[in-house]
Amino acid sequence: MQTAHTLDVLRTRVSSLRKGGETIGLVPTMGALHEGHLTLVRRAREACDHVVASIFVNPTQFGPNEDLDAYPRQLEEDAQMLEREGCALLWAPRVAEMYPDGFVTSISVSGVSEGLCGADRPGHFDGVATVVCKLFNQVAPDMAFFGEKDWQQLAVIRAMARDLDLTLPHVHQIIGVPTVREADGLAMSSRNRYLSEENRAAAATLPREMREAIARIEDGQEIAPTLAALEDALLGAGFSKVDYAVLADASSLKPLEKLEGKAARLLVAARIGGTRLIDNMGVG
Ligand code: AMP
């Protein structure tokens, strides 16, 4: 596996990977890799001739009081994991390469980015959309792979790619990959390593109570009291705050008061011991 830290090197390596018309799958990440990320790489390997993974802790998607400085960075270990998975190229730009002095552009996606995490993290999805647009233009992959773990992020990226005509020629297909979970159901996340042993054990309440709430909703119970009971169960299990627990239309992310036979999603963000965890699951 080769590593590129500059755009010049990236472009040279990407064009040599494409030489015989071979296809490229892009897996964007912020590093601190786990099985969730590696599953995206495996999916990309199955679907494309070569995989390019990016590792970039994107400062513009972190708010002023968020964990940008504390975010885990372990480039060498990550590179070894990617190499073992058969990744062809690691794109690991420095901040000044992505955002040189004088950088003034931001992409803002309205609608799907406004509620849920967008309400709690102002500017977050502008940062995500801008960096992902740059990655699409830089690598011009045939397919790009994202986790359903970040359901709203996936919706924002799909909307951005559609509206800015990025799908052709810059990225032909955006693929969502189901969430990879720990044995007790907790969605894998680079942020799980912030959890103390006690909080890590309590964190498994999140997927468990979400499944319970989904079973009740599918059973015909009313949505508002079911979501209120979910919040109470999380607070009772040691979560300090529930930022949101919402049943939403799976595509528009608009809150639903009834199932209405549409594809629906239960999305939750909750804090435990200073760590904000998010999860989402299909309903109906
Ligand atoms: P991150 O490094 O957290 O920005 O994540 C990089 C990519 O990996 C995003 O597309 C995430 O949605 C995806 N991802 C993170 N955690 C998981 C998981 N547990 N299962 C599947 N994909 C994931």
GROMACS .gro file of C-alpha atoms and ligand atoms in nm:
model
  307
    1MET     CA    1   0.000   0.000   0.000
    2GLN     CA    2   0.124   0.347  -0.082
    3THR     CA    3   0.054   0.659   0.121
    4ALA     CA    4  -0.001   1.007  -0.024
    5HIS     CA    5   0.029   1.316   0.195
    6THR     CA    6   0.008   1.572  -0.088
    7LEU     CA    7  -0.237   1.627  -0.372
    8ASP     CA    8   0.036   1.593  -0.635
    9VAL     CA    9   0.132   1.249  -0.510
   10LEU     CA   10  -0.234   1.150  -0.472
   11ARG     CA   11  -0.314   1.244  -0.834
   12THR     CA   12  -0.014   1.058  -0.973
   13ARG     CA   13  -0.094   0.744  -0.774
   14VAL     CA   14  -0.466   0.753  -0.853
   15SER     CA   15  -0.401   0.784  -1.226
   16SER     CA   16  -0.157   0.495  -1.219
   17LEU     CA   17  -0.417   0.280  -1.036
   18ARG     CA   18  -0.663   0.361  -1.314
   19LYS     CA   19  -0.422   0.284  -1.596
   20GLY     CA   20  -0.606  -0.010  -1.755
   21GLY     CA   21  -0.950   0.138  -1.693
   22GLU     CA   22  -0.959  -0.017  -1.345
   23THR     CA   23  -1.217   0.108  -1.096
   24ILE     CA   24  -1.157   0.282  -0.763
   25GLY     CA   25  -1.360   0.261  -0.443
   26LEU     CA   26  -1.314   0.543  -0.191
   27VAL     CA   27  -1.354   0.494   0.186
   28PRO     CA   28  -1.336   0.828   0.370
   29THR     CA   29  -1.252   0.807   0.742
   30MET     CA   30  -1.111   1.010   1.029
   31GLY     CA   31  -0.885   0.720   1.133
   32ALA     CA   32  -0.869   0.534   1.468
   33LEU     CA   33  -0.994   0.246   1.259
   34HIS     CA   34  -1.213  -0.039   1.384
   35GLU     CA   35  -1.408  -0.325   1.227
   36GLY     CA   36  -1.676  -0.083   1.106
   37HIS     CA   37  -1.424   0.102   0.889
   38LEU     CA   38  -1.259  -0.223   0.777
   39THR     CA   39  -1.599  -0.357   0.669
   40LEU     CA   40  -1.631  -0.055   0.438
   41VAL     CA   41  -1.287  -0.136   0.294
   42ARG     CA   42  -1.391  -0.500   0.238
   43ARG     CA   43  -1.711  -0.392   0.062
   44ALA     CA   44  -1.508  -0.156  -0.155
   45ARG     CA   45  -1.261  -0.433  -0.243
   46GLU     CA   46  -1.544  -0.662  -0.349
   47ALA     CA   47  -1.701  -0.397  -0.571
   48CYS     CA   48  -1.395  -0.221  -0.718
   49ASP     CA   49  -1.050  -0.309  -0.852
   50HIS     CA   50  -0.867  -0.079  -0.607
   51VAL     CA   51  -0.948   0.084  -0.275
   52VAL     CA   52  -0.836   0.431  -0.174
   53ALA     CA   53  -0.896   0.506   0.195
   54SER     CA   54  -0.861   0.855   0.336
   55ILE     CA   55  -0.771   0.944   0.691
   56PHE     CA   56  -0.829   1.307   0.775
   57VAL     CA   57  -0.949   1.444   1.108
   58ASN     CA   58  -1.144   1.726   0.948
   59PRO     CA   59  -1.128   2.034   1.174
   60THR     CA   60  -1.420   2.209   1.004
   61GLN     CA   61  -1.670   1.948   1.121
   62PHE     CA   62  -1.583   1.992   1.489
   63GLY     CA   63  -1.749   2.265   1.698
   64PRO     CA   64  -1.546   2.489   1.931
   65ASN     CA   65  -1.624   2.276   2.238
   66GLU     CA   66  -1.588   1.938   2.069
   67ASP     CA   67  -1.310   1.679   2.079
   68LEU     CA   68  -1.090   1.786   1.782
   69ASP     CA   69  -0.766   1.790   1.984
   70ALA     CA   70  -0.853   1.477   2.181
   71TYR     CA   71  -0.972   1.282   1.874
   72PRO     CA   72  -0.757   0.964   1.855
   73ARG     CA   73  -0.479   0.974   1.594
   74GLN     CA   74  -0.281   0.658   1.514
   75LEU     CA   75  -0.177   0.684   1.152
   76GLU     CA   76   0.083   0.405   1.153
   77GLU     CA   77  -0.143   0.150   1.317
   78ASP     CA   78  -0.427   0.248   1.083
   79ALA     CA   79  -0.199   0.217   0.778
   80GLN     CA   80  -0.106  -0.137   0.883
   81MET     CA   81  -0.473  -0.234   0.918
   82LEU     CA   82  -0.556  -0.090   0.575
   83GLU     CA   83  -0.260  -0.269   0.419
   84ARG     CA   84  -0.378  -0.601   0.568
   85GLU     CA   85  -0.720  -0.542   0.409
   86GLY     CA   86  -0.562  -0.496   0.066
   87CYS     CA   87  -0.614  -0.120   0.040
   88ALA     CA   88  -0.406   0.017  -0.252
   89LEU     CA   89  -0.358   0.376  -0.142
   90LEU     CA   90  -0.392   0.575   0.179
   91TRP     CA   91  -0.469   0.944   0.133
   92ALA     CA   92  -0.360   1.119   0.452
   93PRO     CA   93  -0.339   1.492   0.383
   94ARG     CA   94  -0.228   1.746   0.640
   95VAL     CA   95  -0.472   2.021   0.735
   96ALA     CA   96  -0.277   2.283   0.532
   97GLU     CA   97  -0.302   2.061   0.222
   98MET     CA   98  -0.683   2.043   0.249
   99TYR     CA   99  -0.736   2.399   0.371
  100PRO     CA  100  -0.448   2.617   0.249
  101ASP     CA  101  -0.430   2.980   0.361
  102GLY     CA  102  -0.711   3.173   0.196
  103PHE     CA  103  -0.956   2.882   0.182
  104VAL     CA  104  -1.302   3.046   0.185
  105THR     CA  105  -1.555   2.797   0.050
  106SER     CA  106  -1.817   2.601   0.241
  107ILE     CA  107  -2.095   2.375   0.119
  108SER     CA  108  -2.419   2.394   0.311
  109VAL     CA  109  -2.693   2.137   0.256
  110SER     CA  110  -3.030   2.247   0.394
  111GLY     CA  111  -3.325   2.020   0.479
  112VAL     CA  112  -3.174   1.684   0.579
  113SER     CA  113  -2.888   1.849   0.768
  114GLU     CA  114  -3.106   2.071   0.985
  115GLY     CA  115  -3.257   1.854   1.262
  116LEU     CA  116  -3.106   1.577   1.476
  117CYS     CA  117  -2.723   1.612   1.491
  118GLY     CA  118  -2.744   1.929   1.280
  119ALA     CA  119  -2.941   2.098   1.558
  120ASP     CA  120  -2.691   1.995   1.828
  121ARG     CA  121  -2.376   2.051   1.622
  122PRO     CA  122  -2.409   2.380   1.426
  123GLY     CA  123  -2.185   2.383   1.119
  124HIS     CA  124  -2.097   2.014   1.153
  125PHE     CA  125  -2.262   1.901   0.829
  126ASP     CA  126  -2.123   2.201   0.636
  127GLY     CA  127  -1.779   2.074   0.735
  128VAL     CA  128  -1.869   1.717   0.635
  129ALA     CA  129  -2.022   1.819   0.299
  130THR     CA  130  -1.726   2.042   0.212
  131VAL     CA  131  -1.459   1.784   0.291
  132VAL     CA  132  -1.645   1.499   0.120
  133CYS     CA  133  -1.696   1.713  -0.191
  134LYS     CA  134  -1.322   1.780  -0.194
  135LEU     CA  135  -1.245   1.408  -0.152
  136PHE     CA  136  -1.478   1.320  -0.440
  137ASN     CA  137  -1.308   1.578  -0.664
  138GLN     CA  138  -0.960   1.473  -0.554
  139VAL     CA  139  -1.001   1.098  -0.601
  140ALA     CA  140  -1.292   1.087  -0.852
  141PRO     CA  141  -1.381   0.735  -0.738
  142ASP     CA  142  -1.623   0.504  -0.917
  143MET     CA  143  -1.791   0.427  -0.586
  144ALA     CA  144  -1.770   0.580  -0.237
  145PHE     CA  145  -1.857   0.383   0.077
  146PHE     CA  146  -2.012   0.528   0.393
  147GLY     CA  147  -2.152   0.371   0.709
  148GLU     CA  148  -2.523   0.371   0.788
  149LYS     CA  149  -2.405   0.429   1.146
  150ASP     CA  150  -2.399   0.798   1.044
  151TRP     CA  151  -2.741   0.788   0.877
  152GLN     CA  152  -2.789   1.165   0.863
  153GLN     CA  153  -2.437   1.215   0.728
  154LEU     CA  154  -2.514   0.966   0.450
  155ALA     CA  155  -2.835   1.156   0.367
  156VAL     CA  156  -2.644   1.488   0.357
  157ILE     CA  157  -2.375   1.342   0.129
  158ARG     CA  158  -2.633   1.190  -0.107
  159ALA     CA  159  -2.819   1.524  -0.128
  160MET     CA  160  -2.496   1.716  -0.187
  161ALA     CA  161  -2.375   1.476  -0.459
  162ARG     CA  162  -2.714   1.487  -0.632
  163ASP     CA  163  -2.754   1.865  -0.615
  164LEU     CA  164  -2.399   1.949  -0.725
  165ASP     CA  165  -2.401   1.686  -1.004
  166LEU     CA  166  -2.111   1.506  -0.841
  167THR     CA  167  -2.251   1.161  -0.912
  168LEU     CA  168  -2.123   1.177  -1.269
  169PRO     CA  169  -1.835   1.201  -1.336
  170HIS     CA  170  -1.683   1.245  -0.988
  171VAL     CA  171  -1.838   0.952  -0.806
  172HIS     CA  172  -2.066   0.711  -0.983
  173GLN     CA  173  -2.227   0.550  -0.682
  174ILE     CA  174  -2.260   0.622  -0.311
  175ILE     CA  175  -2.296   0.300  -0.114
  176GLY     CA  176  -2.434   0.280   0.243
  177VAL     CA  177  -2.300  -0.007   0.453
  178PRO     CA  178  -2.497  -0.144   0.753
  179THR     CA  179  -2.368  -0.064   1.102
  180VAL     CA  180  -2.111  -0.301   1.249
  181ARG     CA  181  -2.171  -0.369   1.619
  182GLU     CA  182  -1.984  -0.506   1.921
  183ALA     CA  183  -2.102  -0.839   2.062
  184ASP     CA  184  -2.335  -0.661   2.308
  185GLY     CA  185  -2.490  -0.454   2.030
  186LEU     CA  186  -2.311  -0.122   2.080
  187ALA     CA  187  -2.235   0.035   1.740
  188MET     CA  188  -1.860   0.047   1.682
  189SER     CA  189  -1.722   0.399   1.698
  190SER     CA  190  -1.378   0.556   1.736
  191ARG     CA  191  -1.530   0.748   2.028
  192ASN     CA  192  -1.614   0.431   2.225
  193ARG     CA  193  -1.255   0.432   2.350
  194TYR     CA  194  -1.335   0.744   2.555
  195LEU     CA  195  -1.577   0.537   2.769
  196SER     CA  196  -1.476   0.419   3.117
  197GLU     CA  197  -1.532   0.049   3.186
  198GLU     CA  198  -1.851   0.128   3.375
  199ASN     CA  199  -1.987   0.357   3.106
  200ARG     CA  200  -1.890   0.113   2.833
  201ALA     CA  201  -2.104  -0.154   3.002
  202ALA     CA  202  -2.395   0.091   3.043
  203ALA     CA  203  -2.362   0.208   2.679
  204ALA     CA  204  -2.502  -0.125   2.557
  205THR     CA  205  -2.836  -0.008   2.698
  206LEU     CA  206  -2.863   0.222   2.397
  207PRO     CA  207  -2.907  -0.042   2.123
  208ARG     CA  208  -3.100  -0.268   2.361
  209GLU     CA  209  -3.356  -0.001   2.451
  210MET     CA  210  -3.377   0.109   2.087
  211ARG     CA  211  -3.469  -0.247   1.986
  212GLU     CA  212  -3.726  -0.255   2.264
  213ALA     CA  213  -3.879   0.075   2.148
  214ILE     CA  214  -3.887  -0.048   1.787
  215ALA     CA  215  -4.065  -0.367   1.891
  216ARG     CA  216  -4.329  -0.157   2.070
  217ILE     CA  217  -4.376   0.081   1.777
  218GLU     CA  218  -4.404  -0.210   1.534
  219ASP     CA  219  -4.654  -0.361   1.773
  220GLY     CA  220  -4.874  -0.052   1.729
  221GLN     CA  221  -4.794   0.135   2.050
  222GLU     CA  222  -4.801   0.514   2.039
  223ILE     CA  223  -4.478   0.678   1.931
  224ALA     CA  224  -4.443   0.975   2.169
  225PRO     CA  225  -4.479   0.775   2.495
  226THR     CA  226  -4.258   0.498   2.356
  227LEU     CA  227  -3.982   0.749   2.279
  228ALA     CA  228  -4.028   0.909   2.622
  229ALA     CA  229  -3.990   0.564   2.784
  230LEU     CA  230  -3.673   0.509   2.577
  231GLU     CA  231  -3.527   0.837   2.704
  232ASP     CA  232  -3.616   0.748   3.065
  233ALA     CA  233  -3.454   0.405   3.029
  234LEU     CA  234  -3.131   0.563   2.899
  235LEU     CA  235  -3.123   0.823   3.177
  236GLY     CA  236  -3.192   0.547   3.430
  237ALA     CA  237  -2.902   0.339   3.292
  238GLY     CA  238  -2.644   0.615   3.342
  239PHE     CA  239  -2.672   0.837   3.034
  240SER     CA  240  -2.655   1.202   3.143
  241LYS     CA  241  -2.852   1.353   2.851
  242VAL     CA  242  -3.053   1.240   2.551
  243ASP     CA  243  -2.993   1.495   2.273
  244TYR     CA  244  -3.267   1.336   2.064
  245ALA     CA  245  -3.465   1.017   2.024
  246VAL     CA  246  -3.670   1.053   1.707
  247LEU     CA  247  -3.869   0.835   1.472
  248ALA     CA  248  -3.811   0.984   1.127
  249ASP     CA  249  -3.880   0.922   0.763
  250ALA     CA  250  -3.572   0.726   0.652
  251SER     CA  251  -3.502   0.955   0.353
  252SER     CA  252  -3.624   1.303   0.441
  253LEU     CA  253  -3.541   1.259   0.813
  254LYS     CA  254  -3.862   1.448   0.897
  255PRO     CA  255  -4.005   1.330   1.231
  256LEU     CA  256  -4.298   1.089   1.204
  257GLU     CA  257  -4.590   1.074   1.442
  258LYS     CA  258  -4.716   0.747   1.296
  259LEU     CA  259  -4.553   0.469   1.096
  260GLU     CA  260  -4.772   0.539   0.791
  261GLY     CA  261  -4.625   0.242   0.604
  262LYS     CA  262  -4.319   0.445   0.500
  263ALA     CA  263  -3.956   0.341   0.551
  264ALA     CA  264  -3.882   0.477   0.898
  265ARG     CA  265  -3.574   0.502   1.116
  266LEU     CA  266  -3.527   0.541   1.490
  267LEU     CA  267  -3.235   0.779   1.549
  268VAL     CA  268  -3.085   0.854   1.889
  269ALA     CA  269  -2.799   1.068   2.022
  270ALA     CA  270  -2.720   1.043   2.392
  271ARG     CA  271  -2.434   1.140   2.621
  272ILE     CA  272  -2.262   0.922   2.875
  273GLY     CA  273  -1.959   1.028   3.081
  274GLY     CA  274  -1.894   1.320   2.845
  275THR     CA  275  -1.906   1.105   2.530
  276ARG     CA  276  -2.180   1.156   2.275
  277LEU     CA  277  -2.300   0.831   2.118
  278ILE     CA  278  -2.527   0.806   1.815
  279ASP     CA  279  -2.716   0.510   1.675
  280ASN     CA  280  -3.000   0.441   1.433
  281MET     CA  281  -3.205   0.140   1.327
  282GLY     CA  282  -3.474   0.063   1.071
  283VAL     CA  283  -3.836   0.044   1.184
  284GLY     CA  284  -4.123  -0.142   1.023
  285AMP     P1  285  -1.542   0.817   1.092
  285AMP     O1  286  -1.399   0.777   1.091
  285AMP     O2  287  -1.609   0.802   1.224
  285AMP     O3  288  -1.566   0.950   1.026
  285AMP     O4  289  -1.616   0.711   1.000
  285AMP     C1  290  -1.573   0.687   0.868
  285AMP     C2  291  -1.676   0.605   0.798
  285AMP     O5  292  -1.694   0.481   0.866
  285AMP     C3  293  -1.814   0.672   0.793
  285AMP     O6  294  -1.875   0.647   0.668
  285AMP     C4  295  -1.886   0.604   0.905
  285AMP     O7  296  -2.027   0.604   0.888
  285AMP     C5  297  -1.831   0.464   0.894
  285AMP     N1  298  -1.849   0.391   1.020
  285AMP     C6  299  -1.814   0.434   1.144
  285AMP     N2  300  -1.852   0.344   1.236
  285AMP     C7  301  -1.914   0.243   1.169
  285AMP     C8  302  -1.977   0.120   1.207
  285AMP     N3  303  -1.984   0.085   1.335
  285AMP     N4  304  -2.030   0.043   1.111
  285AMP     C9  305  -2.024   0.080   0.980
  285AMP     N5  306  -1.964   0.194   0.937
  285AMP    C10  307  -1.912   0.274   1.030
   0.00000   0.00000   0.00000
